[in-house]
Amino acid sequence: MLDVRGIEAATPVGRDRGVDALRAAAIVGVVLGHWLVSAWERNPHLVISSPLAYMPELAPVSWVLQTLALFFFVGGYAAARGLRAPHRSWIVTRLGRLARPVLPLLLGWAALAVMVTVLNGQPITSVRALAKSALGPLWFLAVFAGLSALTPWLVRTRAVVVGVAVAVVALVDLLRFGLGAPTAVGWVNLGAAWLVPYLLGILWARGELRPRRDGAWLLAGGGAAAFALVARGGYPAAMIGITGRQFSNLSPPTLAAVCFGLAQVGLALLLHGPLGALMRRPRLWAPVALANLGAMPIFLWHQTALVVTVLAGGLYGRPDTPAWLLERLAWLPVVAAVLLFMTWCHQRLDVRRRFW
């Protein structure tokens, strides 16, 4: 059981619990979203699939569970609030904290690949299909680390840079989809698109965003723009990638994803105050506090937990019926238990490594 009183007593008085609640919500959204939209089929070997490929009417689910912009928004806010001089030392410390979970993940997957190949008899193509999604979160870490390293300079930028970044994404989309530019041009958006919520987080930390006014405008404007781009602009309805589709809103990010992110930021600004008030209740705060302590390991290890559950349960059925979703929901407690165990192991290993 959670030590509710102990966690409450150990929480610093000035801790922004509303921000922690937003970060925890982002974590839950990512884990739950990947479990419900990721699948593997035998064809004849294991291949990555998705229920959205068979049931496109479920695309709105991705609008609820795709919370990456929220991660970058809260990350920009926290980085700006925590920035300290000398900047070089701050950057090294922050990048070290971000990179710390990577080595255990890579070592764990090296061991898992051997087990799946040798003990489970899976061909290398199946191992690749499993590892591709499990190691996917590393792209997030790379972009987030890059923005973190630039924070000392980003905190000096003006709000107009947000508009410039949005314009860059729009221009890249025009080059890709309207003028036939090479596909590789789209990867410019990997930095420009996620710079938008990260910079908004910095502006919030500087007091340049008013939660009610700016939150309402961002939610309404970003949501309307994202809907228009999907309904009239030819952008995919899903805010995640779907195997087999020609392009997606995330790989690389599109203007629709950026607009969706703006709406997400607006909603976060509006909910920050009410969530902060709710987190004054120790029983609600305790799980949120623990989720924040393990935020990065949870994010990096959650796909591995999904893969282990799929392998252990033999969950390879075609994701083309509502029954498949019900089965996934029934297995959710198992995924949660596996992920908690992996996070606990990582935290124990990390503590010992730092002690040595």
Short mmCIF file of C-alpha atoms in Angstrom, two decimals:
data_model
loop_
_atom_site.label_atom_id
_atom_site.label_comp_id
_atom_site.label_asym_id
_atom_site.label_seq_id
_atom_site.Cartn_x
_atom_site.Cartn_y
_atom_site.Cartn_z
CA MET A 1 0.00 0.00 0.00
CA LEU A 2 1.05 3.58 -0.61
CA ASP A 3 2.53 5.48 2.29
CA VAL A 4 0.15 8.39 1.76
CA ARG A 5 1.18 10.29 4.87
CA GLY A 6 4.88 9.78 4.21
CA ILE A 7 4.60 11.03 0.62
CA GLU A 8 2.58 14.05 1.76
CA ALA A 9 5.12 14.89 4.46
CA ALA A 10 8.07 14.52 2.04
CA THR A 11 6.55 16.83 -0.59
CA PRO A 12 8.20 20.30 -0.62
CA VAL A 13 5.85 23.09 0.38
CA GLY A 14 6.29 25.00 -2.87
CA ARG A 15 5.84 22.01 -5.17
CA ASP A 16 3.58 22.77 -8.14
CA ARG A 17 1.27 19.80 -7.85
CA GLY A 18 -0.87 20.91 -10.78
CA VAL A 19 2.10 20.56 -13.14
CA ASP A 20 2.88 17.13 -11.69
CA ALA A 21 -0.74 16.10 -12.26
CA LEU A 22 -0.47 17.17 -15.91
CA ARG A 23 2.74 15.16 -16.32
CA ALA A 24 1.11 12.10 -14.74
CA ALA A 25 -1.88 12.47 -17.08
CA ALA A 26 0.50 12.55 -20.04
CA ILE A 27 2.17 9.35 -18.83
CA VAL A 28 -1.14 7.53 -18.39
CA GLY A 29 -2.29 8.68 -21.83
CA VAL A 30 0.82 7.38 -23.56
CA VAL A 31 0.83 3.99 -21.80
CA LEU A 32 -2.89 3.38 -22.23
CA GLY A 33 -2.86 4.69 -25.80
CA HIS A 34 -0.04 2.42 -26.93
CA TRP A 35 -1.63 -0.61 -25.31
CA LEU A 36 -4.94 0.03 -27.07
CA VAL A 37 -3.60 0.92 -30.54
CA SER A 38 -0.50 -1.29 -30.82
CA ALA A 39 -0.76 -4.87 -32.03
CA TRP A 40 1.30 -7.64 -33.54
CA GLU A 41 0.00 -10.19 -36.05
CA ARG A 42 1.49 -13.40 -37.43
CA ASN A 43 1.83 -12.94 -41.19
CA PRO A 44 3.44 -15.58 -41.03
CA HIS A 45 6.02 -13.93 -38.76
CA LEU A 46 5.19 -11.19 -36.29
CA VAL A 47 4.45 -7.81 -37.88
CA ILE A 48 3.35 -4.53 -36.33
CA SER A 49 -0.32 -3.71 -36.74
CA SER A 50 -3.00 -1.48 -35.25
CA PRO A 51 -6.77 -1.67 -34.67
CA LEU A 52 -7.03 1.74 -36.36
CA ALA A 53 -6.00 0.08 -39.63
CA TYR A 54 -9.10 -2.13 -39.44
CA MET A 55 -11.46 0.13 -37.49
CA PRO A 56 -10.74 3.71 -38.63
CA GLU A 57 -13.85 4.91 -36.82
CA LEU A 58 -11.81 4.61 -33.62
CA ALA A 59 -9.46 7.41 -34.72
CA PRO A 60 -10.97 9.89 -32.19
CA VAL A 61 -9.51 7.70 -29.44
CA SER A 62 -6.05 8.88 -30.52
CA TRP A 63 -7.15 12.48 -29.89
CA VAL A 64 -7.67 11.60 -26.25
CA LEU A 65 -4.62 9.40 -25.63
CA GLN A 66 -1.89 11.07 -27.72
CA THR A 67 -0.33 13.36 -25.11
CA LEU A 68 3.18 14.07 -26.43
CA ALA A 69 2.62 17.83 -26.71
CA LEU A 70 1.71 17.84 -23.03
CA PHE A 71 5.05 16.21 -22.21
CA PHE A 72 6.98 18.91 -24.08
CA PHE A 73 4.84 21.70 -22.62
CA VAL A 74 5.37 20.58 -19.03
CA GLY A 75 9.02 19.84 -19.81
CA GLY A 76 9.61 23.38 -21.09
CA TYR A 77 7.91 24.84 -18.04
CA ALA A 78 9.93 22.71 -15.61
CA ALA A 79 13.22 23.39 -17.42
CA ALA A 80 12.69 27.15 -17.40
CA ARG A 81 11.73 27.12 -13.73
CA GLY A 82 14.68 24.92 -12.79
CA LEU A 83 17.37 26.62 -14.92
CA ARG A 84 20.41 27.51 -12.85
CA ALA A 85 23.80 29.08 -13.49
CA PRO A 86 26.35 28.05 -14.56
CA HIS A 87 24.37 26.87 -17.55
CA ARG A 88 26.97 24.37 -18.72
CA SER A 89 26.78 22.47 -15.45
CA TRP A 90 22.96 22.58 -15.52
CA ILE A 91 22.88 21.18 -19.07
CA VAL A 92 25.29 18.34 -18.24
CA THR A 93 23.30 17.39 -15.14
CA ARG A 94 19.96 17.48 -16.95
CA LEU A 95 21.20 15.49 -19.97
CA GLY A 96 22.76 12.94 -17.66
CA ARG A 97 19.44 12.49 -15.88
CA LEU A 98 17.66 11.99 -19.21
CA ALA A 99 20.24 9.55 -20.54
CA ARG A 100 20.46 7.44 -17.38
CA PRO A 101 17.52 5.12 -18.24
CA VAL A 102 18.79 4.40 -21.77
CA LEU A 103 21.59 1.91 -21.05
CA PRO A 104 19.45 -0.45 -18.91
CA LEU A 105 16.79 -0.35 -21.64
CA LEU A 106 19.28 -1.28 -24.37
CA LEU A 107 20.83 -4.03 -22.24
CA GLY A 108 17.41 -5.36 -21.37
CA TRP A 109 16.43 -5.50 -25.02
CA ALA A 110 19.66 -7.23 -25.97
CA ALA A 111 18.83 -9.95 -23.43
CA LEU A 112 15.16 -10.07 -24.49
CA ALA A 113 16.12 -10.41 -28.16
CA VAL A 114 18.28 -13.43 -27.36
CA MET A 115 15.50 -15.01 -25.29
CA VAL A 116 12.86 -14.43 -27.96
CA THR A 117 15.11 -15.79 -30.72
CA VAL A 118 16.65 -18.76 -28.93
CA LEU A 119 14.05 -19.81 -26.37
CA ASN A 120 10.84 -18.76 -28.10
CA GLY A 121 12.01 -19.68 -31.60
CA GLN A 122 11.07 -16.34 -33.16
CA PRO A 123 12.89 -15.33 -36.40
CA ILE A 124 14.91 -12.13 -36.52
CA THR A 125 12.14 -10.38 -38.46
CA SER A 126 9.76 -10.92 -35.55
CA VAL A 127 12.35 -9.62 -33.09
CA ARG A 128 12.72 -6.52 -35.25
CA ALA A 129 8.96 -5.96 -35.22
CA LEU A 130 8.91 -6.19 -31.44
CA ALA A 131 11.98 -4.05 -30.86
CA LYS A 132 10.99 -1.30 -33.30
CA SER A 133 8.05 -0.17 -31.20
CA ALA A 134 9.70 -0.87 -27.85
CA LEU A 135 12.71 1.31 -28.67
CA GLY A 136 10.54 3.96 -30.36
CA PRO A 137 10.43 6.20 -27.24
CA LEU A 138 14.13 6.91 -27.75
CA TRP A 139 13.26 9.39 -30.52
CA PHE A 140 11.27 11.36 -27.94
CA LEU A 141 14.20 11.33 -25.56
CA ALA A 142 16.58 12.57 -28.30
CA VAL A 143 14.36 15.52 -29.24
CA PHE A 144 13.60 16.34 -25.62
CA ALA A 145 17.31 16.24 -24.76
CA GLY A 146 18.10 18.57 -27.66
CA LEU A 147 15.51 21.11 -26.53
CA SER A 148 16.71 20.79 -22.94
CA ALA A 149 20.27 21.58 -24.02
CA LEU A 150 18.98 24.70 -25.79
CA THR A 151 16.94 25.90 -22.81
CA PRO A 152 19.45 28.59 -21.65
CA TRP A 153 19.02 30.24 -25.05
CA LEU A 154 15.33 29.48 -25.51
CA VAL A 155 14.43 31.27 -22.27
CA ARG A 156 15.62 34.49 -23.91
CA THR A 157 13.47 34.17 -27.01
CA ARG A 158 10.32 36.14 -27.67
CA ALA A 159 6.82 34.77 -28.08
CA VAL A 160 6.96 35.42 -31.83
CA VAL A 161 9.31 32.43 -32.18
CA VAL A 162 6.35 30.13 -31.48
CA GLY A 163 4.62 31.55 -34.56
CA VAL A 164 7.80 31.15 -36.58
CA ALA A 165 8.06 27.48 -35.60
CA VAL A 166 4.43 26.88 -36.61
CA ALA A 167 5.12 28.62 -39.95
CA VAL A 168 8.14 26.35 -40.52
CA VAL A 169 5.97 23.27 -39.98
CA ALA A 170 3.35 24.64 -42.39
CA LEU A 171 6.01 25.38 -45.01
CA VAL A 172 7.53 21.91 -44.71
CA ASP A 173 4.08 20.35 -45.13
CA LEU A 174 3.49 22.49 -48.22
CA LEU A 175 6.81 21.34 -49.68
CA ARG A 176 6.05 17.69 -48.90
CA PHE A 177 2.39 17.40 -49.84
CA GLY A 178 1.92 20.26 -52.29
CA LEU A 179 5.19 20.61 -54.17
CA GLY A 180 6.50 17.04 -54.14
CA ALA A 181 9.64 17.66 -52.10
CA PRO A 182 11.63 14.61 -50.93
CA THR A 183 10.20 12.80 -47.92
CA ALA A 184 13.34 13.53 -45.90
CA VAL A 185 12.41 17.24 -45.83
CA GLY A 186 9.62 16.34 -43.40
CA TRP A 187 12.08 15.52 -40.65
CA VAL A 188 12.74 19.23 -40.20
CA ASN A 189 9.39 19.17 -38.40
CA LEU A 190 10.73 16.81 -35.77
CA GLY A 191 12.46 19.76 -34.13
CA ALA A 192 10.17 22.59 -35.23
CA ALA A 193 6.90 20.89 -34.23
CA TRP A 194 7.94 19.94 -30.69
CA LEU A 195 9.65 23.27 -30.19
CA VAL A 196 6.16 24.84 -30.19
CA PRO A 197 4.80 23.27 -26.95
CA TYR A 198 8.25 23.41 -25.33
CA LEU A 199 8.47 27.16 -25.95
CA LEU A 200 4.91 27.64 -24.73
CA GLY A 201 5.96 25.93 -21.51
CA ILE A 202 8.85 28.39 -21.18
CA LEU A 203 6.52 31.33 -21.81
CA TRP A 204 4.20 29.99 -19.13
CA ALA A 205 7.11 29.77 -16.68
CA ARG A 206 7.97 33.40 -17.50
CA GLY A 207 4.41 34.47 -16.71
CA GLU A 208 3.60 35.42 -20.30
CA LEU A 209 0.60 33.11 -20.62
CA ARG A 210 -2.65 33.78 -18.81
CA PRO A 211 -4.23 30.40 -18.07
CA ARG A 212 -7.87 31.35 -18.59
CA ARG A 213 -7.61 33.72 -21.54
CA ASP A 214 -4.72 32.11 -23.42
CA GLY A 215 -5.82 28.61 -22.47
CA ALA A 216 -9.28 29.17 -23.95
CA TRP A 217 -7.86 30.69 -27.15
CA LEU A 218 -5.33 27.89 -27.64
CA LEU A 219 -7.90 25.17 -26.97
CA ALA A 220 -10.51 26.66 -29.31
CA GLY A 221 -8.14 27.83 -32.04
CA GLY A 222 -5.86 24.79 -32.03
CA GLY A 223 -8.77 22.36 -31.87
CA ALA A 224 -10.67 24.08 -34.70
CA ALA A 225 -7.54 24.22 -36.88
CA ALA A 226 -6.72 20.55 -36.29
CA PHE A 227 -10.30 19.52 -37.09
CA ALA A 228 -10.31 21.63 -40.28
CA LEU A 229 -7.00 20.18 -41.46
CA VAL A 230 -8.33 16.64 -40.98
CA ALA A 231 -11.79 17.32 -42.41
CA ARG A 232 -10.79 19.54 -45.33
CA GLY A 233 -7.02 19.43 -45.64
CA GLY A 234 -6.50 15.73 -46.27
CA TYR A 235 -4.56 15.05 -43.08
CA PRO A 236 -5.03 11.65 -41.38
CA ALA A 237 -7.74 11.55 -38.72
CA ALA A 238 -5.55 9.61 -36.28
CA MET A 239 -3.00 11.59 -34.29
CA ILE A 240 -0.67 8.60 -34.22
CA GLY A 241 1.12 6.54 -36.83
CA ILE A 242 -0.67 3.57 -38.42
CA THR A 243 1.32 0.77 -40.02
CA GLY A 244 0.84 0.61 -43.76
CA ARG A 245 -0.37 4.17 -44.22
CA GLN A 246 1.53 6.45 -46.61
CA PHE A 247 2.02 9.18 -44.03
CA SER A 248 0.97 9.95 -40.49
CA ASN A 249 0.64 12.95 -38.22
CA LEU A 250 3.61 11.91 -36.08
CA SER A 251 6.34 10.44 -38.28
CA PRO A 252 7.32 13.19 -38.84
CA PRO A 253 4.94 15.63 -37.11
CA THR A 254 2.54 17.57 -39.33
CA LEU A 255 0.75 20.88 -39.03
CA ALA A 256 -2.34 18.98 -37.84
CA ALA A 257 -0.31 17.49 -34.99
CA VAL A 258 1.00 20.93 -34.04
CA CYS A 259 -2.51 22.42 -33.99
CA PHE A 260 -3.69 19.47 -31.93
CA GLY A 261 -0.78 20.14 -29.58
CA LEU A 262 -1.83 23.79 -29.23
CA ALA A 263 -5.30 22.63 -28.18
CA GLN A 264 -3.71 20.27 -25.68
CA VAL A 265 -1.63 23.10 -24.22
CA GLY A 266 -4.74 25.24 -23.93
CA LEU A 267 -6.59 22.51 -22.07
CA ALA A 268 -3.60 22.02 -19.77
CA LEU A 269 -3.57 25.73 -18.88
CA LEU A 270 -7.27 25.62 -18.05
CA LEU A 271 -6.96 22.47 -15.93
CA HIS A 272 -3.77 23.41 -14.09
CA GLY A 273 -5.50 25.33 -11.30
CA PRO A 274 -8.29 22.81 -10.61
CA LEU A 275 -5.83 19.92 -10.70
CA GLY A 276 -3.52 21.71 -8.27
CA ALA A 277 -6.43 22.07 -5.85
CA LEU A 278 -7.33 18.38 -6.17
CA MET A 279 -3.74 17.35 -5.51
CA ARG A 280 -4.00 18.90 -2.04
CA ARG A 281 -5.82 15.70 -1.12
CA PRO A 282 -3.08 13.28 0.05
CA ARG A 283 -4.77 10.16 -1.36
CA LEU A 284 -4.93 11.70 -4.83
CA TRP A 285 -1.47 13.20 -4.60
CA ALA A 286 0.40 10.03 -3.58
CA PRO A 287 0.07 8.09 -6.89
CA VAL A 288 0.71 11.27 -8.88
CA ALA A 289 3.90 11.92 -6.90
CA LEU A 290 5.14 8.37 -7.50
CA ALA A 291 4.33 8.60 -11.21
CA ASN A 292 6.44 11.75 -11.45
CA LEU A 293 9.37 10.17 -9.61
CA GLY A 294 9.46 7.43 -12.24
CA ALA A 295 8.24 9.47 -15.21
CA MET A 296 11.16 8.87 -17.57
CA PRO A 297 11.67 5.17 -16.78
CA ILE A 298 7.92 4.59 -17.16
CA PHE A 299 7.92 6.35 -20.51
CA LEU A 300 10.94 4.48 -21.85
CA TRP A 301 10.00 1.04 -20.48
CA HIS A 302 6.25 1.00 -21.11
CA GLN A 303 6.50 -0.37 -24.65
CA THR A 304 8.78 -3.14 -23.40
CA ALA A 305 6.16 -4.01 -20.79
CA LEU A 306 3.60 -4.24 -23.58
CA VAL A 307 5.82 -6.56 -25.62
CA VAL A 308 6.51 -8.83 -22.64
CA THR A 309 2.77 -9.07 -21.93
CA VAL A 310 1.98 -9.85 -25.58
CA LEU A 311 4.65 -12.57 -25.70
CA ALA A 312 3.62 -14.09 -22.38
CA GLY A 313 -0.07 -14.06 -23.22
CA GLY A 314 0.26 -14.98 -26.89
CA LEU A 315 -1.82 -11.95 -27.83
CA TYR A 316 -1.29 -12.10 -31.59
CA GLY A 317 -4.88 -11.97 -32.84
CA ARG A 318 -5.89 -9.64 -35.68
CA PRO A 319 -7.11 -6.34 -34.15
CA ASP A 320 -10.21 -6.00 -36.29
CA THR A 321 -13.13 -6.40 -33.86
CA PRO A 322 -14.41 -4.72 -30.68
CA ALA A 323 -13.68 -8.03 -28.92
CA TRP A 324 -9.97 -7.39 -29.47
CA LEU A 325 -10.25 -4.09 -27.60
CA LEU A 326 -12.14 -5.75 -24.76
CA GLU A 327 -9.41 -8.35 -24.51
CA ARG A 328 -6.78 -5.62 -24.33
CA LEU A 329 -8.68 -3.86 -21.55
CA ALA A 330 -8.91 -7.14 -19.63
CA TRP A 331 -5.11 -7.52 -19.82
CA LEU A 332 -4.46 -3.94 -18.70
CA PRO A 333 -3.85 -4.87 -15.02
CA VAL A 334 -1.18 -7.32 -16.15
CA VAL A 335 0.55 -4.64 -18.23
CA ALA A 336 0.43 -2.26 -15.28
CA ALA A 337 1.98 -4.87 -12.97
CA VAL A 338 4.77 -5.68 -15.46
CA LEU A 339 5.52 -1.99 -15.98
CA LEU A 340 5.59 -1.27 -12.25
CA PHE A 341 7.99 -4.18 -11.73
CA MET A 342 10.29 -2.96 -14.52
CA THR A 343 10.24 0.58 -13.15
CA TRP A 344 11.00 -0.69 -9.66
CA CYS A 345 13.95 -2.74 -10.98
CA HIS A 346 15.25 0.27 -12.90
CA GLN A 347 15.00 2.53 -9.85
CA ARG A 348 16.83 -0.01 -7.69
CA LEU A 349 19.58 -0.40 -10.30
CA ASP A 350 19.88 3.38 -10.67
CA VAL A 351 20.24 3.89 -6.91
CA ARG A 352 22.98 1.28 -6.68
CA ARG A 353 24.81 2.69 -9.69
CA ARG A 354 24.85 6.17 -8.19
CA PHE A 355 25.95 4.74 -4.80
CA TRP A 356 28.92 3.02 -6.41
#
